[in-house]
GROMACS .gro file of C-alpha atoms in nm:
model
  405
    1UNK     CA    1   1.872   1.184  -1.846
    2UNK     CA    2   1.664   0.860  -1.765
    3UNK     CA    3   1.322   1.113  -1.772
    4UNK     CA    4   1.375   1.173  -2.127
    5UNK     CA    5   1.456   0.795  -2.234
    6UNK     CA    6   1.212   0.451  -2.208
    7UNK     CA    7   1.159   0.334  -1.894
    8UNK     CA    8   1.108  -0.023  -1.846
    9UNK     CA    9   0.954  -0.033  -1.474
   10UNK     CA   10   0.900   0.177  -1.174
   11UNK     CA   11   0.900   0.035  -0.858
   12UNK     CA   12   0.682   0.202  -0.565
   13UNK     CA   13   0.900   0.182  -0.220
   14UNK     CA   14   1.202   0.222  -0.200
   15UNK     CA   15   1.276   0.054   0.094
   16UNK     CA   16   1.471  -0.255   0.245
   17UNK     CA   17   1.309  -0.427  -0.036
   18UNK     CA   18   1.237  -0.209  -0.279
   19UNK     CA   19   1.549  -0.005  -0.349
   20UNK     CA   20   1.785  -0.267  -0.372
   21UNK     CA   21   1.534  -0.471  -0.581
   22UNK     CA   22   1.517  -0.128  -0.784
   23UNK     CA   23   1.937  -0.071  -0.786
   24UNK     CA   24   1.992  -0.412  -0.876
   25UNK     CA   25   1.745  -0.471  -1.171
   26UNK     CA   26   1.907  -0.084  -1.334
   27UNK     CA   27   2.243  -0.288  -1.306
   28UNK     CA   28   2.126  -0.512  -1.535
   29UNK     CA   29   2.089  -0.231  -1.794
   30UNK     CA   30   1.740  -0.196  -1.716
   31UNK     CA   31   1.581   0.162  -1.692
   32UNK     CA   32   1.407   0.194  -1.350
   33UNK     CA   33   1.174   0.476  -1.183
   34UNK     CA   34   1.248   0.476  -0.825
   35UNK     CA   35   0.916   0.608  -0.613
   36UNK     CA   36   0.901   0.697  -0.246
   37UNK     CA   37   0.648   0.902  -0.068
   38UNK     CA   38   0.975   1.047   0.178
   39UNK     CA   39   1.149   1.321  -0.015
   40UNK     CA   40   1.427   1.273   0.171
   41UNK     CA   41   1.477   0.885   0.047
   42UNK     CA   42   1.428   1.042  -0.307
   43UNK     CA   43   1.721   1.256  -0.260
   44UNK     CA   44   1.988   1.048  -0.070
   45UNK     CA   45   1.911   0.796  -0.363
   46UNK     CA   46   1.986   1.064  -0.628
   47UNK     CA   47   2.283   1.158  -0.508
   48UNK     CA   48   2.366   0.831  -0.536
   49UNK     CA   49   2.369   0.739  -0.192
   50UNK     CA   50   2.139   0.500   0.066
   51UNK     CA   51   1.968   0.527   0.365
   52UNK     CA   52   1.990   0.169   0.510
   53UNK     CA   53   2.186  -0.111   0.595
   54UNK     CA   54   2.272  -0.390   0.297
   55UNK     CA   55   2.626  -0.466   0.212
   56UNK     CA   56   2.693  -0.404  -0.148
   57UNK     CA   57   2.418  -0.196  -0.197
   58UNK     CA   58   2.584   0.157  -0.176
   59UNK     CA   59   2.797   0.077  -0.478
   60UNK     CA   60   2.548  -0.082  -0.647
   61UNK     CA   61   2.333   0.249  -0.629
   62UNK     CA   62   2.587   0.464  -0.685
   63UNK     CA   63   2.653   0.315  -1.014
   64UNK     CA   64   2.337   0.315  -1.144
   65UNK     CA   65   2.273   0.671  -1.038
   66UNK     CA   66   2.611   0.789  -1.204
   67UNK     CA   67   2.510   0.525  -1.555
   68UNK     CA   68   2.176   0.715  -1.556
   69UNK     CA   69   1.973   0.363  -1.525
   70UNK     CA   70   1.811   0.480  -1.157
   71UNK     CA   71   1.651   0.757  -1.087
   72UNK     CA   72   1.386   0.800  -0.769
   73UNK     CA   73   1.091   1.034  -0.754
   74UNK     CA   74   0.785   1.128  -0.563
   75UNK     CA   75   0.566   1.019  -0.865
   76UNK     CA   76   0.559   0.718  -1.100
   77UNK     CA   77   0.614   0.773  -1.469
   78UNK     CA   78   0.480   0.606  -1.785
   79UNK     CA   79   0.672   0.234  -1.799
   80UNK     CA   80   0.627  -0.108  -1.919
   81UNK     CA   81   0.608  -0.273  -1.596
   82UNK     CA   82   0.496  -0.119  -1.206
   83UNK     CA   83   0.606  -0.296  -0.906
   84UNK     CA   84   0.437  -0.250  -0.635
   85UNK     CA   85   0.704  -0.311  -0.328
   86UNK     CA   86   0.535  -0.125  -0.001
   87UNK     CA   87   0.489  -0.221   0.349
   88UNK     CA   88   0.178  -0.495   0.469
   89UNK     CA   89   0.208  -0.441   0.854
   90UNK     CA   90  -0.089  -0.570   1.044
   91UNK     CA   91  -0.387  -0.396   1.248
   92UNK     CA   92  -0.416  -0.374   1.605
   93UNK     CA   93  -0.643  -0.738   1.552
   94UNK     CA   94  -0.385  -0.919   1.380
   95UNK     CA   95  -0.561  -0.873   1.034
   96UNK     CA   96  -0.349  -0.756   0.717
   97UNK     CA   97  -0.308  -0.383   0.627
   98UNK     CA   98  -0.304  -0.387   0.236
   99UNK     CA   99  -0.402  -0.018   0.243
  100UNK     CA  100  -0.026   0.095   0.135
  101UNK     CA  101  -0.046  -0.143  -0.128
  102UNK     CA  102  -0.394  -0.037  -0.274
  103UNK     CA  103  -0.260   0.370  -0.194
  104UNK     CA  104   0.062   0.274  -0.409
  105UNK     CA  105  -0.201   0.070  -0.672
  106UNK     CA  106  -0.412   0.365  -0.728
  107UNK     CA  107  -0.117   0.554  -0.764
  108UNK     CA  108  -0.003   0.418  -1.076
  109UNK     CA  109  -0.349   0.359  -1.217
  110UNK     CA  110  -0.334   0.633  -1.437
  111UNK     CA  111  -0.012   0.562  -1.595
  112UNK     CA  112  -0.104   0.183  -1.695
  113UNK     CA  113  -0.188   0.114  -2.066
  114UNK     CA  114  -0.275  -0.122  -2.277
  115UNK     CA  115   0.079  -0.425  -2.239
  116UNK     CA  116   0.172  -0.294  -1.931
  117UNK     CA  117   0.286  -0.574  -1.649
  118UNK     CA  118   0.217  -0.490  -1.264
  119UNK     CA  119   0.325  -0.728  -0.991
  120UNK     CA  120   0.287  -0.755  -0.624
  121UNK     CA  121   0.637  -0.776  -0.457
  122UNK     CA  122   0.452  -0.653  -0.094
  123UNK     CA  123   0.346  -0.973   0.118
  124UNK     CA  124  -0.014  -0.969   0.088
  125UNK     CA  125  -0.295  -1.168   0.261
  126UNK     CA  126  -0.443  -1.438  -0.011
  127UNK     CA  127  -0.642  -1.268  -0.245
  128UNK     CA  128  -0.487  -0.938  -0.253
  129UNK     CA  129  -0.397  -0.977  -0.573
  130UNK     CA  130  -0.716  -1.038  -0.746
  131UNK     CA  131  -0.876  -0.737  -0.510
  132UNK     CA  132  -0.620  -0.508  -0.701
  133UNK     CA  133  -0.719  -0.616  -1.081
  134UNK     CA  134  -1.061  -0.559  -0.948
  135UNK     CA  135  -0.989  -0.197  -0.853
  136UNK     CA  136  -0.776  -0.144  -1.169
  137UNK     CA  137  -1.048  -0.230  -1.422
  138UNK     CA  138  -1.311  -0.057  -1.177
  139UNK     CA  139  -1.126   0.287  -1.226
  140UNK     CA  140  -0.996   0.179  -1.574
  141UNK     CA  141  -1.246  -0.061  -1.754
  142UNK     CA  142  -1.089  -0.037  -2.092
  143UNK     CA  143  -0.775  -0.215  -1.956
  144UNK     CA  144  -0.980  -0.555  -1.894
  145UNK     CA  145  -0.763  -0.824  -2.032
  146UNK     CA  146  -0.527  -0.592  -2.155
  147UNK     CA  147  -0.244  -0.560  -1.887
  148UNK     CA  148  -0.096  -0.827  -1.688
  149UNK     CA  149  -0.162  -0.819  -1.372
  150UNK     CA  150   0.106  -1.148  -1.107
  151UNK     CA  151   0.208  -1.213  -0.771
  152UNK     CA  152   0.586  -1.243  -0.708
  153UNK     CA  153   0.671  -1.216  -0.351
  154UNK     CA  154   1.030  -1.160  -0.213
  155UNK     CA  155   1.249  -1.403  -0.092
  156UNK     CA  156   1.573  -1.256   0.062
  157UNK     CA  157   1.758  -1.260   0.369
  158UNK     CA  158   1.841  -0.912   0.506
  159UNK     CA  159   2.295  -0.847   0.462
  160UNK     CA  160   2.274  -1.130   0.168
  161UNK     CA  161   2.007  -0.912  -0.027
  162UNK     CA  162   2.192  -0.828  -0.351
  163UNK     CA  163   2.331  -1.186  -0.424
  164UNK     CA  164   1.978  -1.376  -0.333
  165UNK     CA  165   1.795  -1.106  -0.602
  166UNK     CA  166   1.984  -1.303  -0.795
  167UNK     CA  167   2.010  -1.634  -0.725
  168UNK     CA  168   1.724  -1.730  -0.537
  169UNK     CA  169   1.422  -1.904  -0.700
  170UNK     CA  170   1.119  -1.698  -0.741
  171UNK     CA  171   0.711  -1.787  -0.719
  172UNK     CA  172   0.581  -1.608  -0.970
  173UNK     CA  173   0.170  -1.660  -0.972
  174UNK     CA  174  -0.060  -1.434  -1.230
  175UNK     CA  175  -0.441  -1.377  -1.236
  176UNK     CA  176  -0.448  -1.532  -1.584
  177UNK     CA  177  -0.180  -1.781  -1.755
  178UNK     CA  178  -0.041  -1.502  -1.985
  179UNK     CA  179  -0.005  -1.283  -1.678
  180UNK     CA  180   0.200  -1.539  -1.525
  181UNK     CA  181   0.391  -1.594  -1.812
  182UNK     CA  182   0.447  -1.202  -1.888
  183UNK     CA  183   0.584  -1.186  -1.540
  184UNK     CA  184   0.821  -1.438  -1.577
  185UNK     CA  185   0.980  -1.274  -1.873
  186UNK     CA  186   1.050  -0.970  -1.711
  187UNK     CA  187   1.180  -1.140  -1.429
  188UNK     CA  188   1.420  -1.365  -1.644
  189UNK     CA  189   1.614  -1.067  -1.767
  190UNK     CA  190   1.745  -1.030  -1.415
  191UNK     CA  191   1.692  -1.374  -1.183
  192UNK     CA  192   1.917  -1.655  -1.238
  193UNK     CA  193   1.709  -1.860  -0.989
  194UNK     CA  194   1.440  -2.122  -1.144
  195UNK     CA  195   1.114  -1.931  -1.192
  196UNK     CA  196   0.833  -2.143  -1.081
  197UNK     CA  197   0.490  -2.065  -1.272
  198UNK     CA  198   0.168  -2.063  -1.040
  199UNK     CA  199  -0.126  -1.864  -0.982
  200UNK     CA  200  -0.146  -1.535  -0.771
  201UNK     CA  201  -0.316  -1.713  -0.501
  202UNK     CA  202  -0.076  -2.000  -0.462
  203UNK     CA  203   0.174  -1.772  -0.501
  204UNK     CA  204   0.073  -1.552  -0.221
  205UNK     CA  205  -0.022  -1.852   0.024
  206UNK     CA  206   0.321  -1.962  -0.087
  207UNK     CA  207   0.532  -1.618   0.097
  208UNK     CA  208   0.286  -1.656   0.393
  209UNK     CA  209   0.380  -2.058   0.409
  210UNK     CA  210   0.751  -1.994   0.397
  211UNK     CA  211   0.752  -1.714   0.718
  212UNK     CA  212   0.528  -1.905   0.867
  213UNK     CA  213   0.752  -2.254   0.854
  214UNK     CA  214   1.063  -2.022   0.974
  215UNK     CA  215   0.799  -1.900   1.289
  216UNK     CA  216   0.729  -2.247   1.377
  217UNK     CA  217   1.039  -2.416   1.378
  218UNK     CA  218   1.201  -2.109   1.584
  219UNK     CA  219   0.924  -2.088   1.799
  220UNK     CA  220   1.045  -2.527   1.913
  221UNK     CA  221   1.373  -2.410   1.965
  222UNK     CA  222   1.272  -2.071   2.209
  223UNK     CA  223   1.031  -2.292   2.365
  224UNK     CA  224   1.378  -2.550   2.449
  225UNK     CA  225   1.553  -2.265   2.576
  226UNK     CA  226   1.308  -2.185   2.825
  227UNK     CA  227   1.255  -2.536   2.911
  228UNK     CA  228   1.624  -2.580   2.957
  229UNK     CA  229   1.653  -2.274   3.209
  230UNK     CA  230   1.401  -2.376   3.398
  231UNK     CA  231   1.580  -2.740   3.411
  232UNK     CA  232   1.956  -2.604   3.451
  233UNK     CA  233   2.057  -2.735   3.068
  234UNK     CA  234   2.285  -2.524   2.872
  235UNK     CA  235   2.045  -2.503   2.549
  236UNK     CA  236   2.337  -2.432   2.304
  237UNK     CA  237   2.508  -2.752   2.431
  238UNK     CA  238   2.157  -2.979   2.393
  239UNK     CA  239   2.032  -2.847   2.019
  240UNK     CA  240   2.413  -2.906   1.906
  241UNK     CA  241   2.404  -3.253   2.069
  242UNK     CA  242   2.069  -3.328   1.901
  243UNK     CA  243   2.152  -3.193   1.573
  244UNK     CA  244   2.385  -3.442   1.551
  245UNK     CA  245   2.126  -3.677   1.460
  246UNK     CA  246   2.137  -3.730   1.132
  247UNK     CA  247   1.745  -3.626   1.075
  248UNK     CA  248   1.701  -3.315   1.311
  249UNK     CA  249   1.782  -2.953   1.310
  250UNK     CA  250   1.675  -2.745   1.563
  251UNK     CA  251   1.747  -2.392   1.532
  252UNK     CA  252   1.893  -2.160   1.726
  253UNK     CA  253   1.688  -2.003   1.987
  254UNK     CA  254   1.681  -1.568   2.022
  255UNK     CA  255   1.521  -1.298   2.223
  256UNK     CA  256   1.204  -1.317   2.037
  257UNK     CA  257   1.115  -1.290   1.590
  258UNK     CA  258   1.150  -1.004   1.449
  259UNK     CA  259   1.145  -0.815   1.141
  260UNK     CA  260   0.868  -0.713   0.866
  261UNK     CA  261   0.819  -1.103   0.760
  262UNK     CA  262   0.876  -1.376   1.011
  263UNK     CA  263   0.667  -1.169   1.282
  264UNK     CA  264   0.408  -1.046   1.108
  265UNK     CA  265   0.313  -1.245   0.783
  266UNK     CA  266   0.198  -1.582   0.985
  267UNK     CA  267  -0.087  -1.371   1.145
  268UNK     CA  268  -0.201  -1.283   0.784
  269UNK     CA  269  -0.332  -1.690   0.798
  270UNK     CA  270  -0.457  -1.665   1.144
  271UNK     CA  271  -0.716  -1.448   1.077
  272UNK     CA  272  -0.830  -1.529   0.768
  273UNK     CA  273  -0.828  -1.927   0.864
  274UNK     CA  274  -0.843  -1.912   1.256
  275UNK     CA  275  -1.003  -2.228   1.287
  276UNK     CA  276  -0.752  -2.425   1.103
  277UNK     CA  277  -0.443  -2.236   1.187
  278UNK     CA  278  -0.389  -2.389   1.546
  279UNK     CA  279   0.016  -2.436   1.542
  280UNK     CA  280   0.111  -2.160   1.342
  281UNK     CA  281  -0.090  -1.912   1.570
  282UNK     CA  282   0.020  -2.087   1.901
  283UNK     CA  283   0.396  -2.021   1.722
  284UNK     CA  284   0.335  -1.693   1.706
  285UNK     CA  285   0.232  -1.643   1.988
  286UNK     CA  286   0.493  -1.841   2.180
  287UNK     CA  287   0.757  -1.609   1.979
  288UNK     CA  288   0.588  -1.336   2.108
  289UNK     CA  289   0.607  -1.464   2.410
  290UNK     CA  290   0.985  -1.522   2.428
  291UNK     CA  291   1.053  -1.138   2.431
  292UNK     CA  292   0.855  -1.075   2.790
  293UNK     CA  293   1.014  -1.335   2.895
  294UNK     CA  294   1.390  -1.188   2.852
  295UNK     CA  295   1.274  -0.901   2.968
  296UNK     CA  296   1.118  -1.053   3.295
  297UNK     CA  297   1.485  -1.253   3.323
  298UNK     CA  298   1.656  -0.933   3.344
  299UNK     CA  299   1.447  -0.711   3.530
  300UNK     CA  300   1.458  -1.021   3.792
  301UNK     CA  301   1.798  -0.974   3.834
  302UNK     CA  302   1.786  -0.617   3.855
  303UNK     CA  303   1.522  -0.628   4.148
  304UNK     CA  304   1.796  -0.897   4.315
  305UNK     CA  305   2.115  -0.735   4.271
  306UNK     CA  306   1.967  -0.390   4.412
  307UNK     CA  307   1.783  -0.569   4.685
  308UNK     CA  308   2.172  -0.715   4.724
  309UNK     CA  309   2.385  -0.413   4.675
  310UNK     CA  310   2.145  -0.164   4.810
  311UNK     CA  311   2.181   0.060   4.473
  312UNK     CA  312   2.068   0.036   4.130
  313UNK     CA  313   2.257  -0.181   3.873
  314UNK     CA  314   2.361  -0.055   3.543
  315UNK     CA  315   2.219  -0.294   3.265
  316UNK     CA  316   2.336  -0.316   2.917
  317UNK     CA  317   2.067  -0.370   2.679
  318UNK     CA  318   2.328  -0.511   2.347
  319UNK     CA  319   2.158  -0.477   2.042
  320UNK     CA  320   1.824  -0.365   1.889
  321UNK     CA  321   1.821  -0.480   1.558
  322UNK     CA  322   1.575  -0.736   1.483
  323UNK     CA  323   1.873  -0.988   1.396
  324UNK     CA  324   2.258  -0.958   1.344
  325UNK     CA  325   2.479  -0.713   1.111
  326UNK     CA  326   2.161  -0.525   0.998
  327UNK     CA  327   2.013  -0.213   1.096
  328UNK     CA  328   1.646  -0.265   1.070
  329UNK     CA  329   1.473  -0.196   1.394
  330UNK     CA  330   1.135  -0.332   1.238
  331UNK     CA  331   0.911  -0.550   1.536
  332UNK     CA  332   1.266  -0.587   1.669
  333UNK     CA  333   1.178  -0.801   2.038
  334UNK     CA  334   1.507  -0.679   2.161
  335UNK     CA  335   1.370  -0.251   2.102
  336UNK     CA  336   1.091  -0.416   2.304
  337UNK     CA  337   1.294  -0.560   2.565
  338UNK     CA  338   1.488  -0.248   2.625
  339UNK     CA  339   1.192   0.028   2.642
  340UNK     CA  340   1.041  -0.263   2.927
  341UNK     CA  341   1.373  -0.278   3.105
  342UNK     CA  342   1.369   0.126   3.123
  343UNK     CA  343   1.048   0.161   3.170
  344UNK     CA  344   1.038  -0.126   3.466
  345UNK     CA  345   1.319  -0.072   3.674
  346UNK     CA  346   1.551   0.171   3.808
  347UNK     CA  347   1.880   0.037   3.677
  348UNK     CA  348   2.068   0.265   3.460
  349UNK     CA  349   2.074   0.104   3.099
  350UNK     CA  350   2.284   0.160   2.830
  351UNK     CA  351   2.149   0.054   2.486
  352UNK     CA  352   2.391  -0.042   2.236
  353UNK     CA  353   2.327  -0.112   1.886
  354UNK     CA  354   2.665  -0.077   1.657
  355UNK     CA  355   2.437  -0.072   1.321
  356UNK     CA  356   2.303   0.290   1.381
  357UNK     CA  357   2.438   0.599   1.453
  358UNK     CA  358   2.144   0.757   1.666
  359UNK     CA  359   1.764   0.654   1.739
  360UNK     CA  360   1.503   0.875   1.826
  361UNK     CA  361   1.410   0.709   2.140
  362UNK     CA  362   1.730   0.511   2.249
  363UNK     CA  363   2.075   0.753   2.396
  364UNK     CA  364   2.321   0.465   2.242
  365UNK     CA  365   2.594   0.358   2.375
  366UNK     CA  366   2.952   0.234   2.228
  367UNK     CA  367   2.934  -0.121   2.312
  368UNK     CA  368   3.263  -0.168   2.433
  369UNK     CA  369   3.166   0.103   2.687
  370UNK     CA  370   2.844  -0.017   2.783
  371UNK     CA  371   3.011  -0.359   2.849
  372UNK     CA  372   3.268  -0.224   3.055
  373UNK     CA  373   3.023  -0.034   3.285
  374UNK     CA  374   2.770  -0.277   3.319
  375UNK     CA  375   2.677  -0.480   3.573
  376UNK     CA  376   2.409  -0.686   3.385
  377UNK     CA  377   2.498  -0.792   3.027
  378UNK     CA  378   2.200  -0.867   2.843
  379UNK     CA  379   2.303  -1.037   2.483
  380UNK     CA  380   1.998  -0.954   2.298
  381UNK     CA  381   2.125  -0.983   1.896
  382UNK     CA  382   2.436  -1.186   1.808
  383UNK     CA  383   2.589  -0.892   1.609
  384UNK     CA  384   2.976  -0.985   1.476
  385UNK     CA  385   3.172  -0.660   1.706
  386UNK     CA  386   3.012  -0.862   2.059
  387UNK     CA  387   3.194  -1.157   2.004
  388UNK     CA  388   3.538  -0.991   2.024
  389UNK     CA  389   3.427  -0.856   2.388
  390UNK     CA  390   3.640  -1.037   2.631
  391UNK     CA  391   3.438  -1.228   2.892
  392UNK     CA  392   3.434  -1.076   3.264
  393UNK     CA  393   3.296  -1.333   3.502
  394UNK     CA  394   3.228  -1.024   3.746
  395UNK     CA  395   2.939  -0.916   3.536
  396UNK     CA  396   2.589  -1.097   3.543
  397UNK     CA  397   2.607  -1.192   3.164
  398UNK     CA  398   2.206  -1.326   3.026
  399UNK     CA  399   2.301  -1.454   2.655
  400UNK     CA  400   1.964  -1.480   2.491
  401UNK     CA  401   2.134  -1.537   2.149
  402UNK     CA  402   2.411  -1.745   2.208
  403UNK     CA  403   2.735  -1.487   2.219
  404UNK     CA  404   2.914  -1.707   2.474
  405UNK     CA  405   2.789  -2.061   2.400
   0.00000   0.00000   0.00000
């Protein structure tokens, strides 16, 4: 049994990021402690099973269940190495909520001794870092200079997790060269990526940088497609004319941003820098933006086509995710769009989202049903089973994400 044997790290979350990050570093023969506050993610993980969405990653759990190199719990135990790997979502104002990282910190506090390496995985405001050595040596003073204490944030795109644990580059910033360098042997045992040596500051401005780049360039290309519906310009056909020059790219424009990292980690700058963060907060919000204004698209239509008909249209809301062939609902704008849609008019809409089998809120519908019934398609997430849906020009068809470009 793995509780009787060395462990080398626990990791605290086992969530999107933290259990495959966990599953994948015990497949490198590494012992891990798996740690999530849910008892029921603790024991769909030792039974060797998962309870989300990433190809590759029921296997890869399986396995290390059945080897005896994963094993999950409600507490931490004694290891060489903690990784903390727990939501930052932000407050009502925009600002960073590190309290589930500092919760999951002083959780492991009294297992840390004297060698031990614990890194930040959990996108964190600037700073963050350093505010957790402080309370570490506050409640343990005899660890000062003693454990090694780095920054390493993720870097993987959701349905391509497994393969860019491992091949991606990592930023890997400590609080103290030897912490930095400590981190990046751990981290070698399992990343084939470069590992690029900073501090935990640069390192965390670093992860807030990279989601902040994605919101602004997305945020140019949903700003085009409203643009171009207001002018009568197919969107699709202009950004793939104008990537053809040799020195632009333009994305591809969506319902809205999504997600636990693109949609939320750019405020993390704005309010600690709101003077100086001008574009990135007027990306944001322009992203933000995007969603109401699907939503105000389709419930346009709806008002016309009853005022037309004399009876209420039946909408079909496809997709909820907060991007394609993934499950996670997580500041999804098309959940948004759908609850407004609902909410605002008296259409009859069927929500569709092929990636989960029920929702809490949502009565899902099969989407080749939903299709098929509707009267207004509204393409909200590009998911891979919509593009096989035969086109039927009797149906009001709004493709926010560009199923029938």
């Amino acid at each position: 049994m793995l509780k009787e044997e060395k462990i080398d790290a626990v990791f605290m979350g086992l969530g999107y990021i933290g259990l495959p990050t966990a599953a994948f570093t015990a497949s490198k023969g590494l012992r891990i402690w798996g740690v999530d506050i849910n008892p029921d993610v603790v024991e769909t993980v030792n039974r060797g099973e998962i309870h989300i969405v990433e190809p590759h990653l029921g296997d890869l759990v399986k396995e290390a269940v059945r080897s005896g190199h994963l094993q999950a719990s409600g507490r931490p135990q004694t290891a060489d190495a903690y990784f903390i790997v727990v939501p930052t979502p932000f407050k009502q104002n925009h600002r960073a909520d590190i309290s589930y990282v500092e919760a999951a910190t002083r959780t492991v506090i009294p297992y840390l001794k004297a060698g031990d390496l614990y890194v930040i995985e959990s996108t964190s405001p600037v700073m963050t870092t350093e505010k957790m050595a402080t309370l570490i040596f506050k409640e343990r003073p005899e660890l000062k200079d003693k454990i090694y204490i780095a920054y390493c944030p993720e870097r993987v795109l959701p349905g391509n997790v497994i393969y860019e644990l491992e091949h991606n580059d990592r930023v890997i910033g400590g609080i103290n060269p030897e912490s930095t360098r400590k981190a990046t042997e751990f981290y070698s045992r399992f990343v084939k990526g470069t590992l690029h040596p900073t501090n935990a500051r640069t390192a965390e401005m670093c992860k807030l940088t990279e989601n902040s780049s994605r919101d602004v360039q997305i945020a140019f290309a949903n700003e085009l497609s409203m643009i171009c519906d207001k002018a009568g310009i197919n969107v699709w056909e202009l950004i793939a004319l104008a990537n053809k020059h040799p020195r632009v790219h333009i994305l591809q424009p969506g319902c809205g941003v999504g997600g636990h990292c693109i949609a939320v980690d750019p405020w993390f700058i704005v309010s600690d820098y709101p003077e100086q963060a001008q574009i990135i907060k007027r990306s944001r919000e322009t992203n933000d933006y995007k969603a109401d204004w699907c939503a105000n698209r389709v419930l346009e239509i709806c008002r016309e086509l009853e005022r037309k008909n004399g009876k209420e249209p039946v909408v079909a809301c496809m997709g909820l995710a907060f991007k394609p062939d993934i499950d996670d609902l997580r500041e999804s704008p098309a959940k948004y769009i759908a609850s407004r849609i609902i909410s605002e008019s008296n259409a009859e809409v069927l929500v569709v989202e092929p990636n989960i089998s029920k929702h809490k809120t949502f009565q899902l519908t099969d989407y080749s049903e939903a299709y098929r019934k509707a009267d207004i398609v509204a393409w909200l997430v590009a998911h891979t089973p919509f593009y096989n849906i035969p086109e039927d020009r009797s149906k009001i068809e709004l493709d926010f994400c560009g199923i029938r470009k």
